[in-house]
Coordinates of N, CA and C in Angstrom, one line a residue:
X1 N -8.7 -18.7 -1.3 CA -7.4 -18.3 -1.6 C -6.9 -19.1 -2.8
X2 N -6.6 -18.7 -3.7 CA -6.1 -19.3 -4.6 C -5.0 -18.6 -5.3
X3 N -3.7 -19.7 -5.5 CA -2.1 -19.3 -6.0 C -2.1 -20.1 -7.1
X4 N -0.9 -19.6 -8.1 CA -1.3 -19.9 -9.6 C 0.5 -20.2 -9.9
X5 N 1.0 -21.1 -10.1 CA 2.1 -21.5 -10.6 C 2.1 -21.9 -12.2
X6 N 3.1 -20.3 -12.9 CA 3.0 -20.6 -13.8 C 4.1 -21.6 -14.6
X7 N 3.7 -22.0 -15.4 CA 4.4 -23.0 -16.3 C 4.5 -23.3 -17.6
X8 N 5.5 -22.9 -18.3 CA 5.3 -23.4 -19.6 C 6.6 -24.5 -20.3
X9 N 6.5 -24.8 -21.6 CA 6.9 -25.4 -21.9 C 8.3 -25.5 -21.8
X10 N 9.3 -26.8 -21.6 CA 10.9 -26.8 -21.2 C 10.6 -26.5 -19.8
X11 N 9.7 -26.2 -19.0 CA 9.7 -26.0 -17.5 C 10.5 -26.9 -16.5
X12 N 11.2 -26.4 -15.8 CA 12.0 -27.3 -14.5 C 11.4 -28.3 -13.7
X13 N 11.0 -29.4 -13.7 CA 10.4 -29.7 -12.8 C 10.1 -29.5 -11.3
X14 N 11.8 -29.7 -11.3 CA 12.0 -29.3 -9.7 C 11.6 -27.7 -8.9
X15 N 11.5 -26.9 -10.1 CA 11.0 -25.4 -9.7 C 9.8 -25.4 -9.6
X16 N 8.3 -25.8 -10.9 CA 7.1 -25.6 -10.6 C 6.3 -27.0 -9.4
X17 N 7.3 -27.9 -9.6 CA 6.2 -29.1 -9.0 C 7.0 -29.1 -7.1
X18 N 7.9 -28.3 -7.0 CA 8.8 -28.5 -5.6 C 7.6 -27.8 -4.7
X19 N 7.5 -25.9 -5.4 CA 6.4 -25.2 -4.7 C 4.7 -25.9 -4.6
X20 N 4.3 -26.6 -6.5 CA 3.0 -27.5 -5.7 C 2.9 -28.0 -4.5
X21 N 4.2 -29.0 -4.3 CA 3.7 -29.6 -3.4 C 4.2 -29.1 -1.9
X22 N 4.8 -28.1 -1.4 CA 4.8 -27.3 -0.3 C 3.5 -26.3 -0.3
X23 N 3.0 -26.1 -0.9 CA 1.5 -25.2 -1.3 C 0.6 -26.4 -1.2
X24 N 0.4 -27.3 -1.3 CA -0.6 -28.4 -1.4 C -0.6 -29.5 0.4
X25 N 0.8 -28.7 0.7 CA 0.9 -29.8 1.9 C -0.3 -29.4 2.8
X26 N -1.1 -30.0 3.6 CA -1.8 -29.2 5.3 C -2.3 -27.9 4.5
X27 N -2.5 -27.9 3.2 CA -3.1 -26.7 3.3 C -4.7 -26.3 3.7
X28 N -5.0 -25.0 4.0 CA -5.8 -24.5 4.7 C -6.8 -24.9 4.0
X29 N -8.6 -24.9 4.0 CA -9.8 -25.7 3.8 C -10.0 -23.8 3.1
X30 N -10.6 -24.2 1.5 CA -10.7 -22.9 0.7 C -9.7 -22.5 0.1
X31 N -8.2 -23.3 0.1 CA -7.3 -22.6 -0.8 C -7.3 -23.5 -1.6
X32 N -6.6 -23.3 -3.0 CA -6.9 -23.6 -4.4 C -5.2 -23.6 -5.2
X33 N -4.7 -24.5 -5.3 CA -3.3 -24.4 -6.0 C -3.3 -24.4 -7.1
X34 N -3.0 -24.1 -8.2 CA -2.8 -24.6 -10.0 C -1.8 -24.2 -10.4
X35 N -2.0 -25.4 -11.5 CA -0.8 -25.3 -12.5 C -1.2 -24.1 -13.6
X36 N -0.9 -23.4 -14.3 CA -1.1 -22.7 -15.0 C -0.2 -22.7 -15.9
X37 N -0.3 -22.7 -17.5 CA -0.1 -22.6 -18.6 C -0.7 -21.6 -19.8
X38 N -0.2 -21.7 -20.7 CA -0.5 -21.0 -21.9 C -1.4 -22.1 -23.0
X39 N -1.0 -23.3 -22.6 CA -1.8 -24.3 -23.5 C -2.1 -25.3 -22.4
X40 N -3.4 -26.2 -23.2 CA -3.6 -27.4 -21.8 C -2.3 -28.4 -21.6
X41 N -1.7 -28.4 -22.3 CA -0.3 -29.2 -21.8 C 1.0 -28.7 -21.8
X42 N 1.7 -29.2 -21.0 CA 3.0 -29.0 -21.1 C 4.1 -29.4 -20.6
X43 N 5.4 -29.7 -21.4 CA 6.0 -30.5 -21.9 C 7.4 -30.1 -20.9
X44 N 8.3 -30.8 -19.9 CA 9.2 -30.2 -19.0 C 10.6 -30.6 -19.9
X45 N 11.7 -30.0 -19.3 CA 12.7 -29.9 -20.2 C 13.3 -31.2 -19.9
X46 N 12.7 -32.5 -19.3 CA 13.2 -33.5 -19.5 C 11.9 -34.6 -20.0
X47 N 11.1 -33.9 -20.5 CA 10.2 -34.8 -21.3 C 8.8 -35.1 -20.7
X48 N 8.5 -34.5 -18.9 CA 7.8 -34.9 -18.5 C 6.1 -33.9 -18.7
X49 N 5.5 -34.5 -19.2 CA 3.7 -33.5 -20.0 C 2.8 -33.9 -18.8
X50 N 2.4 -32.5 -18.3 CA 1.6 -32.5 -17.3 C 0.4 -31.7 -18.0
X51 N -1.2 -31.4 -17.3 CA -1.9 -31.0 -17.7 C -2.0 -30.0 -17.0
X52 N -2.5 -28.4 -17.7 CA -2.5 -27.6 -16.7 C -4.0 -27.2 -16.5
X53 N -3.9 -26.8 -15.1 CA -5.2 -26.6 -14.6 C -6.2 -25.3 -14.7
X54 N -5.3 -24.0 -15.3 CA -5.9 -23.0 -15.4 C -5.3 -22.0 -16.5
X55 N -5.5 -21.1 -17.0 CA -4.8 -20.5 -18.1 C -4.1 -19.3 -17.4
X56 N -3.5 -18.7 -18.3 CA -2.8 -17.5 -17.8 C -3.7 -16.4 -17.5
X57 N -4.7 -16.2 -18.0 CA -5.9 -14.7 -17.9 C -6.5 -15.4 -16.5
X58 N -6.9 -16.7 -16.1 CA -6.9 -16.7 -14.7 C -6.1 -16.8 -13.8
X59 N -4.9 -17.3 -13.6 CA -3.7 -17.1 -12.8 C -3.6 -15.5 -12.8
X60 N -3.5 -15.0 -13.7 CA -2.8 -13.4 -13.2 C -4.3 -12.8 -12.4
X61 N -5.6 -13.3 -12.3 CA -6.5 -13.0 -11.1 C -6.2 -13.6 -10.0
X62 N -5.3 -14.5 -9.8 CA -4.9 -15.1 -8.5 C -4.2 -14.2 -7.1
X63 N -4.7 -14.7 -6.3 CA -4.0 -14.3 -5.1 C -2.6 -13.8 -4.5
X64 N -2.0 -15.2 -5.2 CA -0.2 -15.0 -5.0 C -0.1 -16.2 -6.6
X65 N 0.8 -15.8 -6.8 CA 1.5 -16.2 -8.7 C 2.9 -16.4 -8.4
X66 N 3.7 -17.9 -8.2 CA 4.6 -17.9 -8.8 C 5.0 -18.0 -10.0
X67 N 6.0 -17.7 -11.1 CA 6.4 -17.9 -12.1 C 7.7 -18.8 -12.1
X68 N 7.5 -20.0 -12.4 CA 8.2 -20.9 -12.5 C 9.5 -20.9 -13.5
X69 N 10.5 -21.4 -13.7 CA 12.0 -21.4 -14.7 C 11.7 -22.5 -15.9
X70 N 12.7 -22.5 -16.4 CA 12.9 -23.3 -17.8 C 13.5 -23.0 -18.8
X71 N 13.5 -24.4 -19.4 CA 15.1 -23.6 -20.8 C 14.5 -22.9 -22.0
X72 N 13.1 -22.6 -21.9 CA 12.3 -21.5 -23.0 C 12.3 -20.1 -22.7
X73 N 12.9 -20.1 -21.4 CA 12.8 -18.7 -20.7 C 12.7 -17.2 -21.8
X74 N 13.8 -17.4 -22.1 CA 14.3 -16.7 -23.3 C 13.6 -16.3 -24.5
X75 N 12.4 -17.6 -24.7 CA 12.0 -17.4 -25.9 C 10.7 -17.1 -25.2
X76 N 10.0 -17.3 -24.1 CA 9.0 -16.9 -23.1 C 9.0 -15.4 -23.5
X77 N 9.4 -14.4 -22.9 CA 10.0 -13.1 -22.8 C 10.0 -12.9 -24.8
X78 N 9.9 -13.0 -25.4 CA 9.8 -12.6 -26.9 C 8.5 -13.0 -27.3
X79 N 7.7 -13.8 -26.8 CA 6.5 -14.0 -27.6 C 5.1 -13.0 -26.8
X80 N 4.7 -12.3 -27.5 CA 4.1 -11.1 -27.4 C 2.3 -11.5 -26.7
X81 N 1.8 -12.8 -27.1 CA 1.0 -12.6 -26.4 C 1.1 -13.0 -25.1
X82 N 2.0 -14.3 -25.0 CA 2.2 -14.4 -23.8 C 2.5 -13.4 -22.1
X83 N 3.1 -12.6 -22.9 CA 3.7 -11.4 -22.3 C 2.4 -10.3 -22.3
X84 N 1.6 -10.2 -22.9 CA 0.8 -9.2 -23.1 C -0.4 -9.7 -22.2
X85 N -0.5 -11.1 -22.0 CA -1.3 -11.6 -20.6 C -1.3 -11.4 -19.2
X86 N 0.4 -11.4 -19.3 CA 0.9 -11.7 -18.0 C 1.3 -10.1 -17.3
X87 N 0.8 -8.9 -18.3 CA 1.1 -7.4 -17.8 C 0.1 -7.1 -16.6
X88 N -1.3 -8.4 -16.8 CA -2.3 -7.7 -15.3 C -1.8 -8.3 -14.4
X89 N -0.1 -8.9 -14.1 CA 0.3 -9.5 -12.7 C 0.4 -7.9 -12.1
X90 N 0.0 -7.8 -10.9 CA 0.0 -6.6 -10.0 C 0.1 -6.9 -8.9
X91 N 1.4 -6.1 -7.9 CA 2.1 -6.8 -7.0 C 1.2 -5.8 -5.7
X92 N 0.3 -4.9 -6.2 CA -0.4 -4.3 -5.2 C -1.3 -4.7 -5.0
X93 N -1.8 -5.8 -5.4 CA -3.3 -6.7 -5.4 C -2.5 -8.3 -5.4
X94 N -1.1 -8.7 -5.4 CA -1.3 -10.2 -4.9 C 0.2 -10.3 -4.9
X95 N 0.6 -11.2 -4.0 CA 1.9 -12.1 -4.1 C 2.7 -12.0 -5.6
X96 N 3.8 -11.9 -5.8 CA 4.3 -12.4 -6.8 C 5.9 -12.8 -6.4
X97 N 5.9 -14.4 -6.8 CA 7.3 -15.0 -7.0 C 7.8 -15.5 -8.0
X98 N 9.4 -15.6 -8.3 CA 9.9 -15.8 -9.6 C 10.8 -16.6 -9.1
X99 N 11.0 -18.3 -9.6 CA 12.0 -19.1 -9.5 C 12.9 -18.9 -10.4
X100 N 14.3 -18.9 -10.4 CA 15.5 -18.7 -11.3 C 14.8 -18.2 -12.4
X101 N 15.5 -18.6 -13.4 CA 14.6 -17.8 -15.0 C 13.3 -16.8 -14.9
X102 N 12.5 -17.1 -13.8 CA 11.7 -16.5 -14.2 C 12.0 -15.2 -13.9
X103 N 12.7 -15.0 -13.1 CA 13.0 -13.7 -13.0 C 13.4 -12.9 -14.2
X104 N 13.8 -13.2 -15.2 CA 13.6 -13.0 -16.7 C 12.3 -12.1 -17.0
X105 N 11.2 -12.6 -16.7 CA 10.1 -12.5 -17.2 C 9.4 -11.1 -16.0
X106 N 10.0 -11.0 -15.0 CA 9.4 -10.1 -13.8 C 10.5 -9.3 -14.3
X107 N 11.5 -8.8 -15.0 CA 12.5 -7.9 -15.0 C 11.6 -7.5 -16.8
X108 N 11.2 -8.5 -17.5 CA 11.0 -8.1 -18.9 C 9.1 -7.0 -18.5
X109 N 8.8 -7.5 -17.7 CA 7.2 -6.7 -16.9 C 7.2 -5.6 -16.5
X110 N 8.9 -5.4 -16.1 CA 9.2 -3.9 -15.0 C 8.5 -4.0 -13.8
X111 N 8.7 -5.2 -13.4 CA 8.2 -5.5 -12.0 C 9.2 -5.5 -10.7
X112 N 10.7 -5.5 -11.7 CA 11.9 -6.0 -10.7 C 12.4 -4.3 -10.9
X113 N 12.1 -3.2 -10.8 CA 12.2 -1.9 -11.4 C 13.1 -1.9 -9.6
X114 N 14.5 -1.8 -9.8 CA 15.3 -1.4 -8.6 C 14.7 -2.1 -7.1
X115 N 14.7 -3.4 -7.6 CA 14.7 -4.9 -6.7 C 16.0 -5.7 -7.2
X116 N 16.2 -5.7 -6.2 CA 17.5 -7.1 -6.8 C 17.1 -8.0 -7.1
X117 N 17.5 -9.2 -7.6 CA 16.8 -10.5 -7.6 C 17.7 -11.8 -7.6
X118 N 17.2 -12.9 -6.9 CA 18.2 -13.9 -7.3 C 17.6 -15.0 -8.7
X119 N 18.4 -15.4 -8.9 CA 18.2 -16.5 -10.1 C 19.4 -17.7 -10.0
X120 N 19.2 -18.4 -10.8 CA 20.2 -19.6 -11.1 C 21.5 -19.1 -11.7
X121 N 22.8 -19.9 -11.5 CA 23.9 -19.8 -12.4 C 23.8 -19.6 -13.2
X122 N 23.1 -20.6 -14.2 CA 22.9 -20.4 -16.0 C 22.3 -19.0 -16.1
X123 N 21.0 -19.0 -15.6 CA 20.2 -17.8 -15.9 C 21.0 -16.0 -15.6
X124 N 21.6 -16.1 -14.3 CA 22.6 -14.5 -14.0 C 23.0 -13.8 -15.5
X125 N 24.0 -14.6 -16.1 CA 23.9 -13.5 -17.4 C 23.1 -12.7 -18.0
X126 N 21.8 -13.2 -18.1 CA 20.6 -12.9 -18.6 C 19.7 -12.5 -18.0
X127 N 19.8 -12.2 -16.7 CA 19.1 -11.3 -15.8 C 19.8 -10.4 -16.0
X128 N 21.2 -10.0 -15.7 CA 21.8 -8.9 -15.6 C 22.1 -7.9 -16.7
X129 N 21.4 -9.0 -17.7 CA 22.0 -7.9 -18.9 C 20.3 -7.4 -19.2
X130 N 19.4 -8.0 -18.4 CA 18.2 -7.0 -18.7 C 18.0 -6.4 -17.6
X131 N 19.7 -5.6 -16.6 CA 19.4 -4.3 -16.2 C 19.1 -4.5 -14.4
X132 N 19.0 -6.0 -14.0 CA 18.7 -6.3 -12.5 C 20.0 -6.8 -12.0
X133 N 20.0 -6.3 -10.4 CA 21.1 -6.3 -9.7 C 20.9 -8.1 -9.2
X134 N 21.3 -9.3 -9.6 CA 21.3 -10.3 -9.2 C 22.2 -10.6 -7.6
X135 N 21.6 -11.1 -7.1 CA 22.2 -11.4 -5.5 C 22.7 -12.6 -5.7
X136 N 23.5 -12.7 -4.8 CA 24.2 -14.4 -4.5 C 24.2 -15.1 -3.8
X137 N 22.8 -15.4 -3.2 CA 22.2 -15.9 -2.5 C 20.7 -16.6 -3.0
X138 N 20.1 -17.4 -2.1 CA 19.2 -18.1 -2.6 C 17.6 -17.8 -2.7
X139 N 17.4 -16.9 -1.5 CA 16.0 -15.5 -1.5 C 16.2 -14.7 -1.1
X140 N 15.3 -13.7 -1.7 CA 15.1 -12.3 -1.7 C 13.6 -11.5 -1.7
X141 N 13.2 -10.7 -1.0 CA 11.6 -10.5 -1.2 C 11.6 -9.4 -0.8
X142 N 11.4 -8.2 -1.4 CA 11.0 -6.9 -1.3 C 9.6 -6.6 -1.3
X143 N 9.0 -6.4 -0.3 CA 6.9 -5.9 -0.6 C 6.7 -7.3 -1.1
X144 N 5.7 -7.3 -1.5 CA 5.0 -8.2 -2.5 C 5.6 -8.9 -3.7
X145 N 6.7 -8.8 -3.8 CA 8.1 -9.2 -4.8 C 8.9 -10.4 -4.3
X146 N 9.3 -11.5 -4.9 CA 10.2 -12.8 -4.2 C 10.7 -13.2 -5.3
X147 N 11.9 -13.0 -5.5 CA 12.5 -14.2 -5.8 C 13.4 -15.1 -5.5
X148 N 14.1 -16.7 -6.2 CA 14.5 -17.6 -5.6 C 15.6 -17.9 -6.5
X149 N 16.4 -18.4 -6.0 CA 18.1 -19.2 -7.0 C 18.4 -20.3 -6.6
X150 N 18.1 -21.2 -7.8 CA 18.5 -22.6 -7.2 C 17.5 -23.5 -7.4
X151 N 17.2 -24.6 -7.5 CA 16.0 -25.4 -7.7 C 15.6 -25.5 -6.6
X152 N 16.2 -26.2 -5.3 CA 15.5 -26.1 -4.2 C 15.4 -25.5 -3.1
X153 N 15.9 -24.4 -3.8 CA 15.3 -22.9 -3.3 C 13.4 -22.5 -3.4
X154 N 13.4 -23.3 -4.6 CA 12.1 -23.4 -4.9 C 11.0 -23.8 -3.4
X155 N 11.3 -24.3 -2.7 CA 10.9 -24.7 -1.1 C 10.7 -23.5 -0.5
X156 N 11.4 -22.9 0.0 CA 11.9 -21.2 0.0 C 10.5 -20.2 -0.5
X157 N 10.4 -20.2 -1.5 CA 9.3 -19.7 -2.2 C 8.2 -19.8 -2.2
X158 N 7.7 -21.4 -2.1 CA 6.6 -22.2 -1.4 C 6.4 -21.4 0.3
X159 N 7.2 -21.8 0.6 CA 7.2 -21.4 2.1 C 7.0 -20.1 2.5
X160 N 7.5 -19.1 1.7 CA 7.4 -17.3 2.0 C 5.9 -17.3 1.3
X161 N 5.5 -17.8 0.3 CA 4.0 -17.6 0.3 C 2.9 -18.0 1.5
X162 N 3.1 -19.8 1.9 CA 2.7 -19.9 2.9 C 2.8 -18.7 4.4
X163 N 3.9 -18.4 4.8 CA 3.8 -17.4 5.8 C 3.7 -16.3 5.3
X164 N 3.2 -15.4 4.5 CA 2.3 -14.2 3.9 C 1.1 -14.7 4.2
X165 N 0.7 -16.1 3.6 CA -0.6 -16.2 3.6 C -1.4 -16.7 5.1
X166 N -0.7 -17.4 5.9 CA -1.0 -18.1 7.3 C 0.0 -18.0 8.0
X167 N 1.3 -17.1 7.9 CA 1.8 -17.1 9.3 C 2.8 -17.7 9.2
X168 N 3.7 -17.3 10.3 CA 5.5 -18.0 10.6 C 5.0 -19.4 10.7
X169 N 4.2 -20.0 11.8 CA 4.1 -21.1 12.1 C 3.7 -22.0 11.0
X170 N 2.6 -21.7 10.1 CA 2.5 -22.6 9.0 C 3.5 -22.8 8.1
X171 N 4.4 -21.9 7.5 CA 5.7 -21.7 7.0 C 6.2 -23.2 7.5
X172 N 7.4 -23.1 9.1 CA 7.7 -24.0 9.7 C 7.3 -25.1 9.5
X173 N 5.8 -25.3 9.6 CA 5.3 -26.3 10.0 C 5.3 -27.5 8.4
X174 N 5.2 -26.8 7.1 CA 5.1 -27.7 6.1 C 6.6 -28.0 5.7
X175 N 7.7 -26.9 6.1 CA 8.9 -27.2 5.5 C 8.9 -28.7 6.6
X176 N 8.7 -28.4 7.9 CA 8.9 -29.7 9.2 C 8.7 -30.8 8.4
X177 N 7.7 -30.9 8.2 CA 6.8 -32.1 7.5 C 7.7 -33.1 6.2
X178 N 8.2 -31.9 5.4 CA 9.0 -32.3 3.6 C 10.4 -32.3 4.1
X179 N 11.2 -31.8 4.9 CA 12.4 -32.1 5.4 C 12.7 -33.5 5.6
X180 N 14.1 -33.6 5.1 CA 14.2 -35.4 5.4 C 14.6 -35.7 6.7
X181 N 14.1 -36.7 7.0 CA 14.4 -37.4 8.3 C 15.6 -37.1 8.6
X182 N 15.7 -37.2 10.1 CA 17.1 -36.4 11.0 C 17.5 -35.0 10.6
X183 N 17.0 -34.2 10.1 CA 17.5 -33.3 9.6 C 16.5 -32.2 9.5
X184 N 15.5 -32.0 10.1 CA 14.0 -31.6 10.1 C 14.4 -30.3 10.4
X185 N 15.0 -30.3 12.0 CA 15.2 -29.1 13.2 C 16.3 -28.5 12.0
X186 N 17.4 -29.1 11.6 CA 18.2 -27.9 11.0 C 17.8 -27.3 9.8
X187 N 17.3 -28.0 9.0 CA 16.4 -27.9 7.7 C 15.5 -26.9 7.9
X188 N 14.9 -26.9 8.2 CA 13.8 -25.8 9.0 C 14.7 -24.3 9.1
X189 N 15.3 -24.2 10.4 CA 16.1 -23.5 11.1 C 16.9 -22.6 9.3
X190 N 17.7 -23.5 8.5 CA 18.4 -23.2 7.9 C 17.4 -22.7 6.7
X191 N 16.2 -22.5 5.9 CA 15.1 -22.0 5.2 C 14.8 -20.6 6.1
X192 N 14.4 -20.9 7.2 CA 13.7 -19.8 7.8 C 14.3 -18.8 8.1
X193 N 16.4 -18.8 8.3 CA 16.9 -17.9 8.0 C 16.9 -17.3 6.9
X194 N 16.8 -18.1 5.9 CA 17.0 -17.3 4.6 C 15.4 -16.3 4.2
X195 N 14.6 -17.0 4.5 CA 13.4 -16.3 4.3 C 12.8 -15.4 5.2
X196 N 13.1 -15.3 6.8 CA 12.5 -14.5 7.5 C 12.7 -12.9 7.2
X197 N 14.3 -12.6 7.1 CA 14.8 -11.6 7.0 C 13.7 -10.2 6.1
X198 N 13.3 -11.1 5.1 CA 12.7 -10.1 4.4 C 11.1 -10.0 4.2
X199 N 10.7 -11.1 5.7 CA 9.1 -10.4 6.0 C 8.7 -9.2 6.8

């Protein structure tokens, strides 16, 4: 099994590296997480350069694909090859989630074709003016379609992949784990509302 978190440059931290590591927790023996990029490095909107693990022509072969946020969003969505890589994402052959912004880039694919979607504060203007019904809430997942609002909503997202991929229990069981102390049982409880609804 292998899931592909994309990432490019100005990327959020808290959006691509929140889902790593809920995807990486207890995971199952044979699954494969990556970072994915357009170039071997890249540079987050507060300065921090990570290496990526896989390119975009292999992530869009992946299993389940989130697409991670950032303050390039904008200029993501105008650059033509990039976009022209990312047209073999196909939601009938794998997972696909979009943290805030990225939902930008699944609405610029015609992937969000009469899906709502949530996104971040900043980002709403600019989902809705390319034509998607934004929600005001924190997840959303139609079929094989997810997306998330909010940075650590990004958990959320990690988590609805896990239970597509292994089940309610595994879901539970990694948010249990990353939840902070004292606050595990409602933490839990309070995610799994928001996520169950739309499995």
């Amino acid at each position: 099994m292998h899931i592909a978190i994309l990432t490019f440059d100005g990327y959020n931290e808290l959006d691509s590296l929140i889902a790593l590591g809920v995807l990486n927790r207890s995971r199952p023996e044979g699954w494969r997480i990556s970072i994915a990029a357009p170039t071997p490095t890249i540079t987050s909107m507060n300065g921090v350069t990570i290496h990526a693990h896989i390119d975009l022509a292999e992530a869009c072969k992946a299993d389940a694909v989130i697409i991670g946020s950032g303050v390039k969003t904008r200029d993501i969505i105008q650059d033509h090859n990039i976009m022209t890589q990312l047209k073999s994402l196909d939601p009938s052959r794998q997972l696909i989630g979009a943290q805030c912004s990225g939902a930008l880039i699944l609405a610029k694919l015609g992937l969000l074709n009469n899906i709502p979607a949530c996104t971040d504060t900043i980002s709403k203007p600019w989902v809705i003016e390319a034509g998607i019904n934004v929600l005001n809430q924190a997840f959303f997942a139609q079929g094989h379609i997810a997306t998330a609002g909010g940075c650590f909503a990004s958990a959320y997202l990690g988590a609805w992949v896990r239970l597509r991929l292994e089940g309610e229990q595994a879901a539970r069981d990694v948010l249990h784990y990353l939840a902070p102390v004292g606050e595990k049982d409602e933490y839990v409880a309070r995610a799994m509302s928001n996520i169950l609804p739309y499995t």
